[in-house]
Coordinates of C-alpha atoms in Angstrom, one line a residue:
Chain A
X10 CA -22.4 -14.9 26.4
X11 CA -18.7 -14.0 27.0
X12 CA -16.4 -17.0 27.3
X13 CA -12.7 -17.1 28.2
X14 CA -10.0 -16.9 25.6
X15 CA -8.9 -20.5 25.4
X16 CA -6.6 -22.8 23.5
X17 CA -9.5 -23.7 21.2
X18 CA -9.7 -20.0 20.2
X19 CA -6.0 -19.8 19.5
X20 CA -6.3 -22.9 17.3
X21 CA -9.3 -21.4 15.5
X22 CA -7.3 -18.3 14.7
X23 CA -4.2 -20.2 13.7
X24 CA -6.2 -22.5 11.4
X25 CA -7.6 -19.4 9.7
X26 CA -4.1 -18.6 8.5
X27 CA -4.8 -21.3 5.9
X28 CA -7.4 -19.1 4.2
X29 CA -5.1 -16.1 4.2
X30 CA -2.5 -18.2 2.5
X31 CA -4.9 -19.7 0.0
X32 CA -6.4 -16.3 -0.9
X33 CA -2.8 -14.9 -1.3
X34 CA -1.8 -17.8 -3.5
X35 CA -4.8 -17.5 -5.7
X36 CA -4.3 -13.7 -6.1
X37 CA -0.6 -14.2 -6.7
X38 CA -1.1 -16.9 -9.3
X39 CA -3.8 -14.9 -11.1
X40 CA -1.8 -11.7 -10.6
X41 CA 1.3 -13.3 -12.2
X42 CA -0.6 -14.2 -15.3
X43 CA -2.4 -10.8 -15.5
X44 CA 0.7 -8.9 -14.5
X45 CA 2.7 -10.6 -17.3
X46 CA 0.1 -9.6 -19.8
X47 CA 0.0 -6.0 -18.5
X48 CA 3.8 -5.8 -18.5
X49 CA 4.1 -7.1 -22.1
X50 CA 1.3 -4.7 -23.2
X51 CA 3.0 -1.8 -21.4
X52 CA 6.3 -2.4 -23.3
X53 CA 4.7 -3.4 -26.7
X54 CA 5.2 -1.6 -30.0
X55 CA 1.5 -0.9 -30.3
X56 CA 0.4 2.4 -28.9
X57 CA -3.2 1.2 -28.1
X58 CA -1.9 -1.7 -26.0
X59 CA 0.5 0.5 -24.2
X60 CA -2.3 3.0 -23.4
X61 CA -4.7 0.3 -22.2
X62 CA -2.1 -1.2 -19.9
X63 CA -1.2 2.3 -18.5
X64 CA -4.8 3.0 -17.9
X65 CA -5.3 -0.3 -16.1
X66 CA -2.3 0.3 -13.8
X67 CA -3.4 3.9 -13.1
X68 CA -7.0 2.8 -12.1
X69 CA -5.9 0.0 -9.8
X70 CA -3.0 2.0 -8.2
X71 CA -5.1 5.2 -7.9
X72 CA -8.1 3.7 -6.0
X73 CA -8.4 2.0 -2.6
X74 CA -8.2 -1.8 -2.5
X75 CA -11.2 -1.7 -0.2
X76 CA -13.3 0.0 -3.0
X77 CA -12.1 -2.5 -5.5
X78 CA -13.3 -5.3 -3.2
X79 CA -16.7 -3.7 -2.8
X80 CA -17.1 -3.0 -6.5
X81 CA -16.3 -6.6 -7.4
X82 CA -18.5 -7.9 -4.6
X83 CA -21.5 -5.9 -5.6
X84 CA -20.6 -6.3 -9.2
X85 CA -21.2 -10.0 -9.1
X86 CA -24.9 -9.3 -8.8
X87 CA -24.7 -6.9 -11.7
X88 CA -23.4 -9.6 -14.1
X89 CA -25.9 -12.1 -12.6
X90 CA -23.6 -14.2 -10.4
X91 CA -24.4 -15.3 -6.9
X92 CA -22.8 -13.2 -4.2
X93 CA -19.7 -15.1 -2.9
X94 CA -17.1 -13.5 -0.7
X95 CA -14.3 -15.8 -1.7
X96 CA -14.9 -15.3 -5.4
X97 CA -15.2 -11.6 -5.0
X98 CA -12.0 -11.4 -2.9
X99 CA -10.1 -13.6 -5.4
X100 CA -11.2 -11.6 -8.4
X101 CA -10.5 -8.2 -6.8
X102 CA -7.1 -9.2 -5.4
X103 CA -6.1 -10.8 -8.7
X104 CA -6.9 -7.5 -10.6
X105 CA -5.1 -5.5 -7.9
X106 CA -2.0 -7.8 -8.1
X107 CA -2.1 -7.7 -11.9
X108 CA -1.7 -3.9 -11.9
X109 CA 1.1 -3.8 -9.3
X110 CA 3.1 -6.8 -10.7
X111 CA 2.5 -5.4 -14.3
X112 CA 4.1 -2.1 -13.2
X113 CA 7.0 -3.9 -11.4
X114 CA 7.7 -6.2 -14.3
X115 CA 7.5 -3.3 -16.9
X116 CA 10.3 -1.6 -15.0
X117 CA 12.3 -4.9 -15.0
X118 CA 11.8 -5.4 -18.8
X119 CA 12.9 -1.8 -19.4
X120 CA 16.0 -2.3 -17.2
X121 CA 17.3 -4.8 -19.7
X122 CA 19.7 -2.7 -22.0
X123 CA 18.1 -1.9 -25.4
X124 CA 21.3 -3.3 -27.1
X125 CA 20.0 -6.8 -26.1
X126 CA 16.8 -6.3 -28.1
X127 CA 18.8 -4.9 -31.0
X128 CA 21.2 -7.8 -30.9
X129 CA 18.4 -10.4 -30.8
X130 CA 16.7 -8.6 -33.7
X131 CA 19.9 -8.7 -35.6
X132 CA 20.0 -12.4 -35.1
X133 CA 16.5 -12.4 -36.7
X134 CA 14.8 -13.6 -33.6
X135 CA 11.0 -12.9 -33.6
X136 CA 9.2 -11.2 -30.8
X137 CA 8.3 -14.4 -28.9
X138 CA 11.8 -15.9 -29.1
X139 CA 13.4 -12.5 -28.2
X140 CA 11.2 -12.2 -25.1
X141 CA 11.5 -15.8 -24.1
X142 CA 15.2 -16.4 -24.5
X143 CA 16.8 -13.0 -24.3
X144 CA 14.8 -10.3 -22.5
X145 CA 12.6 -12.1 -19.9
X146 CA 15.4 -14.3 -18.4
X147 CA 17.4 -11.1 -17.7
X148 CA 14.4 -9.1 -16.5
X149 CA 13.5 -11.8 -14.1
X150 CA 16.6 -11.3 -12.1
X151 CA 15.8 -7.6 -11.6
X152 CA 12.2 -8.5 -10.8
X153 CA 12.6 -11.0 -8.1
X154 CA 13.2 -8.7 -5.1
X155 CA 10.4 -6.3 -5.7
X156 CA 8.1 -9.2 -6.5
X157 CA 8.7 -10.8 -3.2
X158 CA 8.2 -7.3 -1.6
X159 CA 4.9 -7.0 -3.3
X160 CA 3.9 -10.5 -1.9
X161 CA 4.0 -8.9 1.5
X162 CA 1.6 -6.1 0.4
X163 CA -0.7 -8.8 -1.0
X164 CA -0.8 -10.9 2.1
X165 CA -1.6 -7.7 4.1
X166 CA -4.2 -6.8 1.5
X167 CA -6.1 -10.1 2.0
X168 CA -7.1 -8.9 5.5
X169 CA -9.6 -6.5 3.8
X170 CA -11.5 -9.6 2.5
X171 CA -12.8 -9.9 6.1
X172 CA -14.9 -6.7 5.5
X173 CA -16.9 -8.4 2.7
X174 CA -17.4 -11.4 5.0
X175 CA -14.7 -13.9 3.9
X176 CA -13.4 -15.8 7.0
X177 CA -9.6 -15.5 6.9
X178 CA -7.2 -14.6 9.6
X179 CA -8.6 -11.1 10.4
X180 CA -12.2 -12.2 10.4
X181 CA -11.4 -15.3 12.6
X182 CA -9.9 -12.8 15.1
X183 CA -13.1 -10.7 15.0
X184 CA -15.2 -13.8 15.6
X185 CA -13.1 -14.9 18.6
X186 CA -13.1 -11.3 19.9
X187 CA -16.9 -11.1 19.7
X188 CA -17.2 -14.3 21.8
X189 CA -14.4 -13.7 24.3
X190 CA -14.1 -9.9 24.3
X191 CA -10.4 -9.9 24.8
X192 CA -9.4 -7.5 21.9
X193 CA -5.9 -6.8 23.2
X194 CA -5.0 -10.5 23.3
X195 CA -6.9 -11.5 20.2
X196 CA -5.7 -8.7 17.8
X197 CA -2.3 -9.0 19.3
X198 CA -2.2 -12.7 18.4
X199 CA -3.5 -12.0 14.9
X200 CA -0.9 -9.3 14.5
X201 CA 1.9 -11.7 15.5
X202 CA 0.6 -14.3 13.0
X203 CA 0.7 -11.7 10.1
X204 CA 4.1 -10.6 11.2
X205 CA 5.3 -14.3 11.2
X206 CA 4.0 -14.6 7.6
X207 CA 5.3 -11.2 6.2
X208 CA 8.6 -10.5 8.0
X209 CA 10.6 -13.4 6.6
X210 CA 9.5 -12.3 3.1
X211 CA 10.5 -8.7 3.8
X212 CA 13.9 -9.9 4.9
X213 CA 14.3 -12.1 1.9
X214 CA 13.3 -9.2 -0.4
X215 CA 15.8 -6.9 1.2
X216 CA 18.6 -9.5 1.0
X217 CA 17.9 -10.1 -2.7
X218 CA 17.9 -6.4 -3.4
X219 CA 21.3 -5.9 -1.7
X220 CA 22.7 -8.8 -3.7
X221 CA 21.3 -7.4 -6.9
X222 CA 22.8 -4.0 -6.3
X223 CA 26.2 -5.6 -5.5
X224 CA 26.0 -7.6 -8.8
X225 CA 25.2 -4.5 -10.8
X226 CA 27.9 -2.2 -9.2
X227 CA 30.7 -4.7 -9.6
Chain B
X5 CA -31.2 -8.0 -15.9
X6 CA -29.6 -5.5 -13.4
X7 CA -31.2 -2.1 -13.3
X8 CA -28.8 0.7 -12.8
X9 CA -30.0 3.6 -10.7
X10 CA -27.7 6.6 -10.1
X11 CA -30.4 9.0 -9.2
X12 CA -30.3 8.7 -5.4
X13 CA -26.5 9.2 -5.5
X14 CA -26.8 12.4 -7.5
X15 CA -29.5 13.5 -5.0
X16 CA -27.1 13.0 -2.2
X17 CA -23.9 14.2 -3.8
X18 CA -23.4 16.8 -1.2
X19 CA -23.0 14.0 1.4
X20 CA -20.3 12.4 -0.6
X21 CA -18.5 15.7 -1.4
X22 CA -18.4 16.4 2.3
X23 CA -17.0 12.9 2.9
X24 CA -14.3 13.7 0.3
X25 CA -13.4 16.8 2.2
X26 CA -13.1 14.8 5.4
X27 CA -10.8 12.3 3.7
X28 CA -8.6 15.0 2.4
X29 CA -8.4 16.7 5.8
X30 CA -7.8 13.4 7.7
X31 CA -5.0 12.5 5.2
X32 CA -3.3 15.9 5.3
X33 CA -3.4 15.9 9.1
X34 CA -2.0 12.3 9.3
X35 CA 0.7 13.2 6.8
X36 CA 1.9 16.3 8.7
X37 CA 1.9 14.5 12.1
X38 CA 3.4 11.4 10.4
X39 CA 6.2 13.5 9.0
X40 CA 7.1 14.6 12.5
X41 CA 7.2 10.9 13.6
X42 CA 9.2 10.1 10.5
X43 CA 11.9 12.8 11.1
X44 CA 12.2 11.7 14.8
X45 CA 12.4 8.1 13.7
X46 CA 15.0 8.8 11.0
X47 CA 17.1 10.9 13.4
X48 CA 16.9 8.1 16.1
X49 CA 17.9 5.5 13.5
X50 CA 20.9 7.4 12.2
X51 CA 22.0 8.3 15.8
X52 CA 24.7 6.3 17.6
X53 CA 22.4 5.3 20.4
X54 CA 21.9 1.6 20.0
X55 CA 18.7 0.9 22.1
X56 CA 17.1 3.8 20.4
X57 CA 17.9 2.4 17.0
X58 CA 16.7 -1.0 18.0
X59 CA 13.4 0.5 19.2
X60 CA 12.8 2.4 16.0
X61 CA 13.7 -0.8 14.0
X62 CA 11.0 -2.8 15.9
X63 CA 8.4 -0.1 15.3
X64 CA 9.1 0.1 11.6
X65 CA 9.2 -3.6 11.0
X66 CA 6.1 -4.4 13.0
X67 CA 4.0 -1.7 11.2
X68 CA 5.3 -2.6 7.8
X69 CA 4.6 -6.3 8.2
X70 CA 1.1 -6.2 9.7
X71 CA -2.1 -5.1 7.9
X72 CA -3.4 -1.6 8.5
X73 CA -6.8 -3.1 9.4
X74 CA -5.3 -5.0 12.3
X75 CA -3.4 -1.9 13.4
X76 CA -6.6 0.1 13.6
X77 CA -8.5 -2.7 15.4
X78 CA -5.7 -3.0 17.9
X79 CA -5.7 0.8 18.5
X80 CA -9.5 1.2 18.6
X81 CA -10.6 -2.1 20.3
X82 CA -7.4 -3.4 21.9
X83 CA -5.9 -0.3 23.7
X84 CA -9.0 0.4 25.8
X85 CA -8.2 -2.9 27.6
X86 CA -5.1 -1.2 29.0
X87 CA -6.9 2.1 29.7
X88 CA -6.3 4.0 26.5
X89 CA -9.7 4.7 24.9
X90 CA -10.4 7.1 22.1
X91 CA -13.2 8.1 19.7
X92 CA -13.3 6.5 16.2
X93 CA -12.0 9.7 14.6
X94 CA -9.1 10.0 17.0
X95 CA -8.3 6.3 16.6
X96 CA -8.4 6.7 12.8
X97 CA -5.9 9.6 12.9
X98 CA -3.6 7.9 15.4
X99 CA -3.6 4.7 13.4
X100 CA -2.8 6.5 10.1
X101 CA 0.0 8.6 11.8
X102 CA 1.6 5.4 13.3
X103 CA 1.3 3.7 9.9
X104 CA 2.7 6.5 7.7
X105 CA 5.4 7.2 10.3
X106 CA 6.9 3.8 9.8
X107 CA 7.1 4.2 6.1
X108 CA 8.2 7.8 6.3
X109 CA 11.0 6.9 8.7
X110 CA 12.6 4.7 6.1
X111 CA 12.1 7.2 3.3
X112 CA 13.8 10.0 5.3
X113 CA 16.6 7.8 6.5
X114 CA 17.4 6.7 2.9
X115 CA 17.2 10.4 1.9
X116 CA 19.7 11.5 4.6
X117 CA 22.0 8.6 3.8
X118 CA 21.9 9.4 0.1
X119 CA 24.1 12.5 0.8
X120 CA 27.7 11.5 0.2
X121 CA 30.0 12.1 3.2
X122 CA 32.4 14.0 0.9
X123 CA 29.8 16.7 0.4
X124 CA 29.7 17.4 4.1
X125 CA 33.5 17.4 4.3
X126 CA 33.6 19.8 1.4
X127 CA 31.2 22.1 3.2
X128 CA 33.5 22.1 6.2
X129 CA 36.5 22.8 4.0
X130 CA 34.6 25.9 2.7
X131 CA 34.2 27.0 6.3
X132 CA 30.4 26.7 6.3
X133 CA 28.8 26.6 9.7
X134 CA 27.1 23.3 10.8
X135 CA 23.7 25.0 10.4
X136 CA 24.6 26.1 6.8
X137 CA 25.9 22.6 6.0
X138 CA 22.6 21.0 7.3
X139 CA 20.5 23.4 5.3
X140 CA 22.3 23.7 2.0
X141 CA 24.4 20.5 1.8
X142 CA 22.2 17.9 3.5
X143 CA 18.6 19.0 3.6
X144 CA 18.1 20.7 0.2
X145 CA 19.5 17.9 -1.9
X146 CA 18.0 15.3 0.4
X147 CA 14.6 16.9 0.1
X148 CA 14.9 16.5 -3.7
X149 CA 15.5 12.8 -3.3
X150 CA 12.8 12.4 -0.6
X151 CA 10.0 14.4 -2.2
X152 CA 8.8 11.9 -4.9
X153 CA 8.8 9.0 -2.4
X154 CA 6.9 11.1 0.2
X155 CA 4.3 12.4 -2.3
X156 CA 3.5 8.9 -3.5
X157 CA 3.3 7.8 0.1
X158 CA 0.7 10.5 0.7
X159 CA -1.4 9.2 -2.2
X160 CA -1.1 5.7 -0.8
X161 CA -2.0 7.0 2.7
X162 CA -5.2 8.7 1.3
X163 CA -6.3 5.4 -0.4
X164 CA -5.5 3.4 2.8
X165 CA -7.5 5.9 4.9
X166 CA -10.7 4.4 3.4
X167 CA -10.2 1.5 5.8
X168 CA -11.0 3.8 8.8
X169 CA -14.7 3.4 7.7
X170 CA -14.7 0.0 9.4
X171 CA -14.6 1.7 12.8
X172 CA -17.1 4.3 11.5
X173 CA -14.7 7.2 11.6
X174 CA -15.8 10.1 9.4
X175 CA -14.4 9.9 5.9
X176 CA -15.5 9.4 2.2
X177 CA -15.8 5.6 2.6
X178 CA -18.0 6.1 5.6
X179 CA -20.2 8.6 3.8
X180 CA -20.5 6.0 1.0
X181 CA -21.5 3.3 3.5
X182 CA -24.2 5.6 4.9
X183 CA -25.5 6.3 1.5
X184 CA -25.5 2.6 0.7
X185 CA -27.6 1.9 3.7
X186 CA -30.0 4.6 2.7
X187 CA -30.4 3.8 -1.0
X188 CA -29.4 0.1 -1.4
X189 CA -27.9 1.0 -4.8
X190 CA -24.6 -0.7 -3.7
X191 CA -22.8 -1.1 -7.0
X192 CA -23.6 2.4 -8.1
X193 CA -22.5 3.9 -4.7
X194 CA -19.2 2.1 -4.8
X195 CA -18.6 2.9 -8.4
X196 CA -19.1 6.7 -7.7
X197 CA -16.9 6.4 -4.6
X198 CA -14.1 4.7 -6.6
X199 CA -14.2 7.4 -9.2
X200 CA -14.1 10.1 -6.4
X201 CA -11.0 8.5 -4.8
X202 CA -9.4 8.3 -8.3
X203 CA -10.1 12.0 -8.9
X204 CA -8.6 12.9 -5.5
X205 CA -5.5 10.8 -6.2
X206 CA -5.1 12.2 -9.7
X207 CA -5.6 15.8 -8.4
X208 CA -3.0 15.5 -5.7
X209 CA -0.6 13.8 -8.1
X210 CA -1.0 16.8 -10.5
X211 CA -0.5 19.3 -7.7
X212 CA 2.6 17.5 -6.4
X213 CA 4.1 17.3 -9.9
X214 CA 3.6 21.1 -10.3
X215 CA 5.2 21.8 -7.0
X216 CA 8.1 19.6 -7.9
X217 CA 8.8 21.5 -11.1
X218 CA 8.8 24.8 -9.2
X219 CA 10.6 23.9 -6.0
X220 CA 13.2 21.4 -7.2
X221 CA 14.5 23.1 -10.3
X222 CA 18.0 23.2 -8.9
X223 CA 20.5 20.5 -9.9
X224 CA 20.7 17.2 -8.0
X225 CA 23.6 16.4 -5.7
X226 CA 26.1 14.0 -7.4

């Protein structure tokens, strides 16, 4: 039965934005924790830690996000968990975000001049204090713009969760399209909603970057 | 206890290898055509014609701020509604070209703008012809700046291309989906697929690094 594309359908699609945002928030929160660990491991004194972090980043940046989603989704059964699209998408996107944020933040940590580390060491600050009070606050300023930029990639990435059956914005569009068969209108609406989420963040990232560059080249 | 079974995958390895070849071919074709779009976009963006610049801006921003999955749905399912219908394989190629073209436009524009104006003026002072200036003063140094960004964009494109399997276009991910339907060894199939994509990405990275060492041994523009 084909029905018309009505206000109810538009509301259904708009409401699904919620799940796109929730999934993005979970992945970003998890990715921030994981990414911090990866960034610290990547810049640590221990070779084994550095190599592990480098390998982790390489695997997740060198394979498709779609495959990562499928692997986690079918991997749940392997470790004896029930198959659950939200759990699979959250885990896969968290790992994915950990790798990308880890790489971004490693660059930010390395952007802090080494004299800062040396000065902090000379003041007999231990690793934790050095990181917490000297290095990370400075690295954070460099990291903000690319982090916001990655958030755009992450929100777009959540659309792939529709393929493993999680009902977020993209899948809501597919459901409405199957009922109304107005693909041009439906996917146009979905595209506009994604654009409304991502574009302000892109602009913000660009503005931050310009300001950073001006601060550095003063 | 889960029982791993890789046997059916090794029995059908030729199917996956053929899929890998299709992914490489699709990605290379999309990259070449995408480069044409990128150069045109960058030229339009750096031109003085305002409506043209605005049009390219809209294209780049829309593509960069919407998911590739929605772009391919719009092209494959949406466009037939206004009379533009194409096969899954054509739609996949068009979607990838449109997508990489937006990113490439930005990369090439940044590369062109990275050449200091003074270099071009110096070229004129040395009585070089406009063609010589374009070739030696602008393009060669710009290429050197653009190359790393373009090659990593290609790797990213190849990984993104796995999404074309959702409209059943022919590629590695589709071959994997077929094998999954045939064998039901889902985890094993996707594990092998993931490894194959990784090897493709690593292989291309190595080749690009080798080319870079040979082709860009001349000094950078300062």
